[in-house]
Structures are given as C-alpha cells and as structure tokens.
Amino acid sequence: MSETRPSQKPTFLSDYEPYPFELDETRLDVTLDPQKTRVRAELALRRLQDAELVLDIGKDVQLDRIAIDDTPLDDDQWQRDGETLRIAATMPERFTLQTETVINPSANTAFEGLYLSGGIFCTQCEAEGFRHITPYPDRPDVMAPFRVTIRSDLPVLMSNGNPVSESDGVAVWHDPWPKPAYLFALVAGDLRAVSETFTTMSGREVDLNVWVRPGDEDRAGYAMESLIRSMEWDERTYGREYDLDVFNIVAVDDFNMGAMENKGLNIFNSKLVLASPETATDSDYERIESVIGHEYFHNWTGNRITCRDWFQLCLKEGLTVFRDQQFTSDLRSAAVKRIEDVLALRARQFREDQGPLAHPVRPNSYIEINNFYTATVYEKGAELIGMLKRLVGDDGYYRALDLYFDRHDGDAATIEDWLKVFEDATGRDLGQFKRWYTDAGTPVLTMTEHWSDTGRLTLRFAQHTPPTPGQSDKPPRVIPIAVGLISPNGDEVVPTTLLEMTEAEQEFSFDGLAARPTVSALRGFSAPVVLKRDQSPGERAFLMANDTDPFARWEAGRQLARETLLAMLRGDEAGADYLGAFGQVLADAEVDPAFCALCLRLPSEEEIAGAVSDSGATPDPEAIHAAREQLARQIAERHADALDRIYRSHEVPGPYSPEAGDAGKRALRLAALGLLNRLDEGERAAQLYQSAGNMTERSAALSLLIAAGKGKPEVEDFYNRFKDVRLALDKWFMLQPLSAPPRDAVGTARELAAHPDFDWKNPNRFRALIGGLSANHAGFHAADGSGYDFLADWLLRMDAVNPQIAARMSSAFESWARYDETRQGHAKAALDRILAAPELSRNLGEMVGRIRNAA
Ligand code: B3K
Ligand code: ZN
C-alpha cells in the first residue's frame, strides 16, 4: 500500500481501555473567520492513572500554542504523529491544558468539523469531527460540561446548552450536562427563527426555535409542529422531559446525512426541515416528522445516556430508531408504518446482511467508524428492541426502560448494561438473546405444517444463519414467532400467539381444532428473519383476502407477487391466484387507502433480483424489468375499471394537508395511476401533471411520464418552475435517472452530470443524481458496464472532496457478485480502478475493499 494512503488499521472492541484522565470542564473560545478561525481551548483535567496524555488532532488543524497551567510546553514535551498528539510532560494531579489552533472552515469540503454552508458556519462532530476543531480526547466516554464563547459579527451565534450572554459580537453559551465531544455544535450566520414555547410536564418553559435562512420561514412550520409532537410524545410514552431552557434546530443545505442530535442544538439537512405543499411530498413531510422526533428522542437515548465506545453505536441508534418508529405508528397508521419499515429493512438491511458488507449489530472491529452507520446498526438494531419488547411484554419493557434511565443517566454505557436492565427488571436470562447483537447474518427460518385428524396442528421450525465475513458457525438464537390460525371460513380460531423458538429445530402444537386451519405466521414481522414455507398460491390468496393481521395479509400478497414474477421469469404465465386476489384488495380500498396502496405496489426489481439469486439462479436485470412491466400491465388490464374508479374517486379536495388520512388517499390514487399508466401511455399522468396542486402529485406524474418514455415538456416545465428551489430541483435530478427506461438511464445521468446546476459538492444534489441512477436497477446494471463506470468515476471524484459521501454511495456495488460473468467482469474492473487510486480515503478504501472481496 502506498504511503500517501491513510491508515487502514482496524480498531477492535476487545482493545477498549478507559481514558486515564477525567475531564471536569471544557472551555472554548472561538473567533470565527471563513479562512482563519482561531480556537482557544482549556481542558480542566484530572489524572486518574500514571499515563501519557494522548489527544486526537485532525491533520488539517494548525497548532499554534500548547501550554499546561499557562506554561507553554517545550518542543520535546509533546509530539504530533498522524492524528495523535502525545504529551510527555509530567503533570500535576489536576491541571488545565491550553491550546490555540487555527482552522479553515471554507476549505472544509468534507463537512466534518467546522465548515461553511451557504454563508452559515456550522459543525458536524459525530463520529470523530471534533478533532478537526481542536485537540481533544475525541471519544464518547470522555464527557464534560462545556462553556463556549463565540466571537463574530454575524447576527446569530449559538452553541449547546443555555445562552449566558450576548453583546457586541460575543456570545457565551453554557451546557451543564456533561457530554462527549461528538455532541458539540456551533452555528453562526444570518438566520431567522420560527419560535414557540413549550411547557414541560413539570411546568418548565422551554423556548423552541427552528432556524432557517431569511425567506425560508414559511417552510419551517411543519418542523416546529413535529418538534412539539415529539416532546409531548416522549413525556407521554417514556416519561422523559426536556432538560434545558432552549431547544434549537438549524437547517443547513450542505450536510452529509439527515440530521444530528447535538445537545440542545440539533443541526439538520434542510431537506428534513423545509416543506411546503408545492415543494415537498407527503413522504417528505412524514420523514420530517420522524427525523425531528428521532433527533429529539436522542436527548435521552444518546445524550443523557451515551455510548462507551463506537462499537456500542446501536445502543443509541437502534433504540432511537425504535422510538421514532413507535412515534410514527402512534401518530399515523401502525399497520402502514410496520409494512414500510419491513420494506426498508429488507431492501437495505437484508441486502447488507447477505453480502460482503455483513456485520453484527454490534461490530467487533472497524477501520473507519463512519462506515458503520448502517442499516444493520440502525434498522436491525431497532428490530432487536422490538423483539425484546415482544419477549418481555409491554410492562416488562417499560419497567426495564425506567431502570435504564435511572441507573445509567449520565453514563457512557454498553450493550451489556442495556441487556442487564432487562434481566434485572424482568428476571429473564438474555444470554441467548445477546447473539442477535454479536452474530451477523439473517436467520433463515423454515416452517412445515403437520395436520392430524384428531384436530392437532403441529408446526415444525428449523433455523439456520448463513455464514458472513469472519463468522462461519452461528449457534441458534431465540426467535419470537407470532402465529395466528384462521379457519376455512375466514374466522380467526387461534388469535396471535407468541412462540419462542430457542433450539435449532423445534415444534409447537395446537389442539382441539375442528378443521385444518390456515397458518398466519410471523405476524407483525415478529423477528427479522427470512421465513420459508411451502404454501400454495391458493393459500396465500386466502390469507391476502382474510388475514386479520395487516402485516401478514400484506405479506401474503407480496409473496404471491414474488412467486408470480419468478414463475414469469421461468417462462410461465402470470398466476391466476394473484390476479384474482388483487381484485379483493381493490374491493377493500375504502377501508384503509394507505394500506391498500402498499398492497398495490409490486416488489421492486432489486427485490426480485434478490429472490432470483436466492433460488440459485442468476438474475437478468433486463428480463426482470420486462417481467415486472408485463405483470403490471396484466393487472391493469384485468382490473382497469376498478383502478379507474379508485383513481377518480380518491381525488383529495380542499387545501393540502400532509396528515396521514389525506396522504393515504393520495398514495392509493397514485398507486392506481401507476398501474393505469401502463395502459394509457401517460395520458392521465400528463393531465395530472398539469392540474397538480402539490408536489406529491406533480412529482409522481412526472416520474410516470418519464417511465413511459414521454414527458419532455413536463421535465422542462418542472425545471423552470423549480430552478431556484434547491430541494425541489434535487427531485428533478433524481427522478430522471431513476424513472428513465433502463436503456436511457446512464445516458440521462451523464447529461445531467454536465448540467450547470449539477452542484455535485452539495451532498443532496450528488445523492439525487448518483443515487437516482443506482436505484434504477436495470439501468445501473447495464450489461455493457456503463453504469458501473459512471459510478466509479464519480466516487473517485467525490472521494477527494468528501470521503463520507463517496463511501456511502459505494454500497450501490454491494450485490455485484450476484450477476452474470460479463457484469461481474465490468464491476470488478470498476472496483479495482477505485482501489488503485493513489490517494484513496480510509472511508472509500475500506468499503470498496470489503465489497471487492465478495467473490
Ligand atoms: N447520530 C447522527 C448520525 C451521525 C453520522 C456520522 N457519520 C444522526 C442520527 O442518527 O440521529
Ligand atoms: Zn440517530
């Protein structure tokens, strides 16, 4: 490996050692300047052991002064090596380390540490960004109260905690809650606030502000409403109250991810704050509500109780995702939310678990921690909490959580601590459950049914977890399997019952049944497993029509659709059962439009490719695209009248509201339109585009037109309408490569990449275009390798500017080894080209290295 490359040395969980110093207070004095920001830091330290003082320091930080208790250190008393600063001087038991550094926010294109976004100074410190601001023990188990002075003539100056004073361009903030450096934030700029006051359950008043750029105030209202709902919900559901006098949210345009839970000063990607009916879709609104909730909920699960080290990331992320999922289900439809979450889990986490990037929810090692903010840590991490709750019951769960907050408030905790509160609160042994945290891979659960005429039904289960990188043998785990039984006339004869599987093979019996029932298994998706069962299309159609568990009902239809598609790919006709059962779903459209909309959605091409590959065959992206199109057309032909009725009767009158009821009706109407689009070649979509009163309809109509190979005038119109609205223009950059007929996708992406508005250093714009193409399955996996080449070119270009974004987008290559030899050859060449780049970042180097090892 060449010397210019950053270290590829892994960090191991087993090497954890406590920090030998205690940090009593951190005082920062920051004089802002776009090119030369000066940071004076004072760390009040206490020695716990006889040890060298080791701090982290970014290579981009110019260190001008280093002193202990006002005495500058001699050159031979300290040493800077890579990202480490070692201080060998003998220190008293208590001392203050003083440093002075200069950093250049305007040169910071990686958006980690302190940077500038559209004239606003802002920070991102998780996971290891604080070291790019000042030398520091930049690890989550070193916590301290912060006092921060900001000097600048910009009108708004903010940091964490409560404001102390502000005058003549000097603002002082104090955060009394000890926190690790990753939760530090600083914002300065010309910002305007949408403000409210919130009275907490114990009667304290909190000032709430959502800060945006001048002119954006009228798009910040929904974020504020969502914040208030989050605060009320956390008090109601978990008894958790907010703990500072102010809560500030700031929207910035350049942000590597969605948002960040900095104590009292959340920083958000503007995409997750700004919304108006004309510029944001129903899903954007839903996402804003859920991410505002997520970051707010971190105040307790993440901030008051943080992680001991980054291996414990799921401690805060899995739990906080679980909490935000509960929040959305309580506010909207629980059934719909569960299905959406399972769809996302399967699309991202199962795919991860089944490929070269598989890792445990609590990993054992990493090279670059930012590569581990994954679907496994977040979404599978949340599933583990859901399983725990199912296993110990609601009462046990909330008792355990109360104990967790009591026992660990102010701690940097571990997964062991987390499991222990459940054991102590419920008396249950969670030794076997812990394997869910330590073992990677998605268990495959096989179920067979045995009926005896004495009225007994026996269900036999076998579990097996396939090997994953570095882990070959996996012992059985405890799997909660929720089951219900439905009689031939559609009545539920056994309501939902939780079976606890703990062995590799195990059986459970039900007695006293008058007739052989149909089994509704894995209700509510009670465990993140792949369930395999032999079931006839007729039985699936029966469940699709009769199951009382909404998830299982949806799942039956989904399985039927998958099998129908697999059969079509083998050259068979589309199954009559599926086409028939679809009619039943349409007949129930009025009951729950949002649920019905989900039932109308066919499996994605990516999902079908996964299913083909599971069956031992090689997926052919073009054939998959064609089969899916053909099935959609057949459904549309068979149910044209019902679909047209739904389309006409579900127009939502009156002023736009993003709430679940109206959004569900729009979703159903657009799902019907999606199918009809195959018959009328864009006619209805073109009309809808013209009459659309909101972005939900307008963007859906636009993508249907593009998919139909039409829509040139509409694409142009959309651009002209939104060319000055960044977030809306991102949709324009995304929808074209995403919805284009596969043969045009790469060409479209290339043209757009040359467009003057392709401001690629902005993460949202880059993700829109590059992510749009990667999500066009048959387009990205073009047989000539042009999709792979295009992605490799852009990853390399982005890597030099923003390694986190490049690394994240590289996961589009994750499943390359499942395709045919020609495609594999092209993918390998593209991956090898990336690996050969002379100055590859640690981020992209680790990701591509792991992906390339797939075969
Ligand atoms: N905790 C942040 C994610 C930080 C990602 C660092 N690469 C947002 C969240 O999960 O709430
Ligand atoms: Zn989070």
Short mmCIF file of N, CA, C and O in Angstrom, two decimals, residues 339 544 550 553-555 557-558 561 578 582 585-586 592-602 635 671 675:
data_model
loop_
_atom_site.label_atom_id
_atom_site.label_comp_id
_atom_site.label_asym_id
_atom_site.label_seq_id
_atom_site.Cartn_x
_atom_site.Cartn_y
_atom_site.Cartn_z
N ILE A 339 -45.33 -2.03 7.80
CA ILE A 339 -45.03 -2.54 6.46
C ILE A 339 -43.93 -1.70 5.81
O ILE A 339 -42.98 -2.24 5.22
N MET A 544 -54.29 -13.35 1.86
CA MET A 544 -54.31 -11.99 1.32
C MET A 544 -55.72 -11.42 1.45
O MET A 544 -55.91 -10.23 1.67
N PRO A 550 -52.64 -7.18 9.72
CA PRO A 550 -52.41 -6.44 8.47
C PRO A 550 -51.05 -6.73 7.84
O PRO A 550 -50.94 -6.83 6.62
N ARG A 553 -51.21 -10.09 6.16
CA ARG A 553 -52.08 -10.00 4.99
C ARG A 553 -51.31 -9.41 3.81
O ARG A 553 -51.32 -9.92 2.69
N TRP A 554 -50.64 -8.33 4.10
CA TRP A 554 -49.83 -7.68 3.06
C TRP A 554 -48.73 -8.64 2.57
O TRP A 554 -48.48 -8.79 1.38
N GLU A 555 -48.13 -9.33 3.54
CA GLU A 555 -47.02 -10.24 3.23
C GLU A 555 -47.47 -11.38 2.31
O GLU A 555 -46.75 -11.78 1.40
N GLY A 557 -49.76 -11.28 0.06
CA GLY A 557 -49.84 -10.73 -1.29
C GLY A 557 -48.46 -10.52 -1.89
O GLY A 557 -48.21 -10.77 -3.07
N ARG A 558 -47.55 -10.08 -1.04
CA ARG A 558 -46.20 -9.81 -1.51
C ARG A 558 -45.53 -11.11 -1.98
O ARG A 558 -44.89 -11.15 -3.02
N ALA A 561 -46.94 -12.18 -5.21
CA ALA A 561 -46.42 -11.36 -6.31
C ALA A 561 -45.00 -11.81 -6.68
O ALA A 561 -44.67 -11.97 -7.87
N TYR A 578 -52.97 -14.72 -8.08
CA TYR A 578 -52.52 -13.37 -7.75
C TYR A 578 -53.44 -12.34 -8.39
O TYR A 578 -53.93 -11.42 -7.73
N PHE A 582 -55.82 -9.82 -6.12
CA PHE A 582 -55.61 -8.38 -6.27
C PHE A 582 -56.96 -7.65 -6.28
O PHE A 582 -57.11 -6.58 -5.70
N VAL A 585 -58.31 -7.02 -2.87
CA VAL A 585 -57.67 -5.88 -2.22
C VAL A 585 -58.30 -4.57 -2.71
O VAL A 585 -58.60 -3.66 -1.93
N LEU A 586 -58.53 -4.50 -4.01
CA LEU A 586 -59.12 -3.28 -4.57
C LEU A 586 -60.52 -3.04 -4.02
O LEU A 586 -60.91 -1.91 -3.74
N ASP A 592 -58.85 1.11 4.27
CA ASP A 592 -57.61 1.79 4.63
C ASP A 592 -56.83 2.07 3.36
O ASP A 592 -56.07 1.24 2.89
N PRO A 593 -57.03 3.27 2.79
CA PRO A 593 -56.39 3.57 1.50
C PRO A 593 -54.87 3.42 1.53
O PRO A 593 -54.29 2.89 0.57
N ALA A 594 -54.23 3.83 2.63
CA ALA A 594 -52.77 3.77 2.65
C ALA A 594 -52.30 2.31 2.63
O ALA A 594 -51.32 1.96 1.95
N PHE A 595 -53.01 1.46 3.35
CA PHE A 595 -52.69 0.04 3.36
C PHE A 595 -52.89 -0.56 1.97
O PHE A 595 -52.06 -1.29 1.45
N CYS A 596 -54.00 -0.20 1.37
CA CYS A 596 -54.31 -0.72 0.04
C CYS A 596 -53.23 -0.26 -0.96
O CYS A 596 -52.81 -1.04 -1.82
N ALA A 597 -52.78 0.98 -0.81
CA ALA A 597 -51.73 1.48 -1.71
C ALA A 597 -50.49 0.61 -1.61
O ALA A 597 -49.84 0.29 -2.61
N LEU A 598 -50.15 0.19 -0.39
CA LEU A 598 -48.97 -0.67 -0.21
C LEU A 598 -49.19 -2.03 -0.88
O LEU A 598 -48.27 -2.61 -1.46
N CYS A 599 -50.42 -2.53 -0.79
CA CYS A 599 -50.71 -3.84 -1.41
C CYS A 599 -50.63 -3.76 -2.93
O CYS A 599 -50.39 -4.75 -3.60
N LEU A 600 -50.86 -2.57 -3.46
CA LEU A 600 -50.83 -2.41 -4.92
C LEU A 600 -49.40 -2.29 -5.48
O LEU A 600 -49.20 -2.35 -6.69
N ARG A 601 -48.48 -2.07 -4.60
CA ARG A 601 -47.09 -1.86 -5.08
C ARG A 601 -46.44 -3.19 -5.36
O ARG A 601 -46.38 -4.06 -4.49
N LEU A 602 -45.91 -3.38 -6.54
CA LEU A 602 -45.22 -4.64 -6.86
C LEU A 602 -43.82 -4.64 -6.24
O LEU A 602 -43.24 -3.59 -6.01
N ILE A 635 -52.15 -6.73 -14.61
CA ILE A 635 -53.03 -6.31 -13.51
C ILE A 635 -53.91 -5.16 -13.97
O ILE A 635 -55.12 -5.13 -13.74
N ALA A 671 -50.99 5.06 -6.71
CA ALA A 671 -50.65 3.67 -6.99
C ALA A 671 -51.53 3.14 -8.12
O ALA A 671 -51.07 2.43 -9.03
N LEU A 675 -50.41 1.91 -12.18
CA LEU A 675 -50.77 0.72 -12.97
C LEU A 675 -51.45 1.14 -14.27
O LEU A 675 -51.13 0.64 -15.35
#
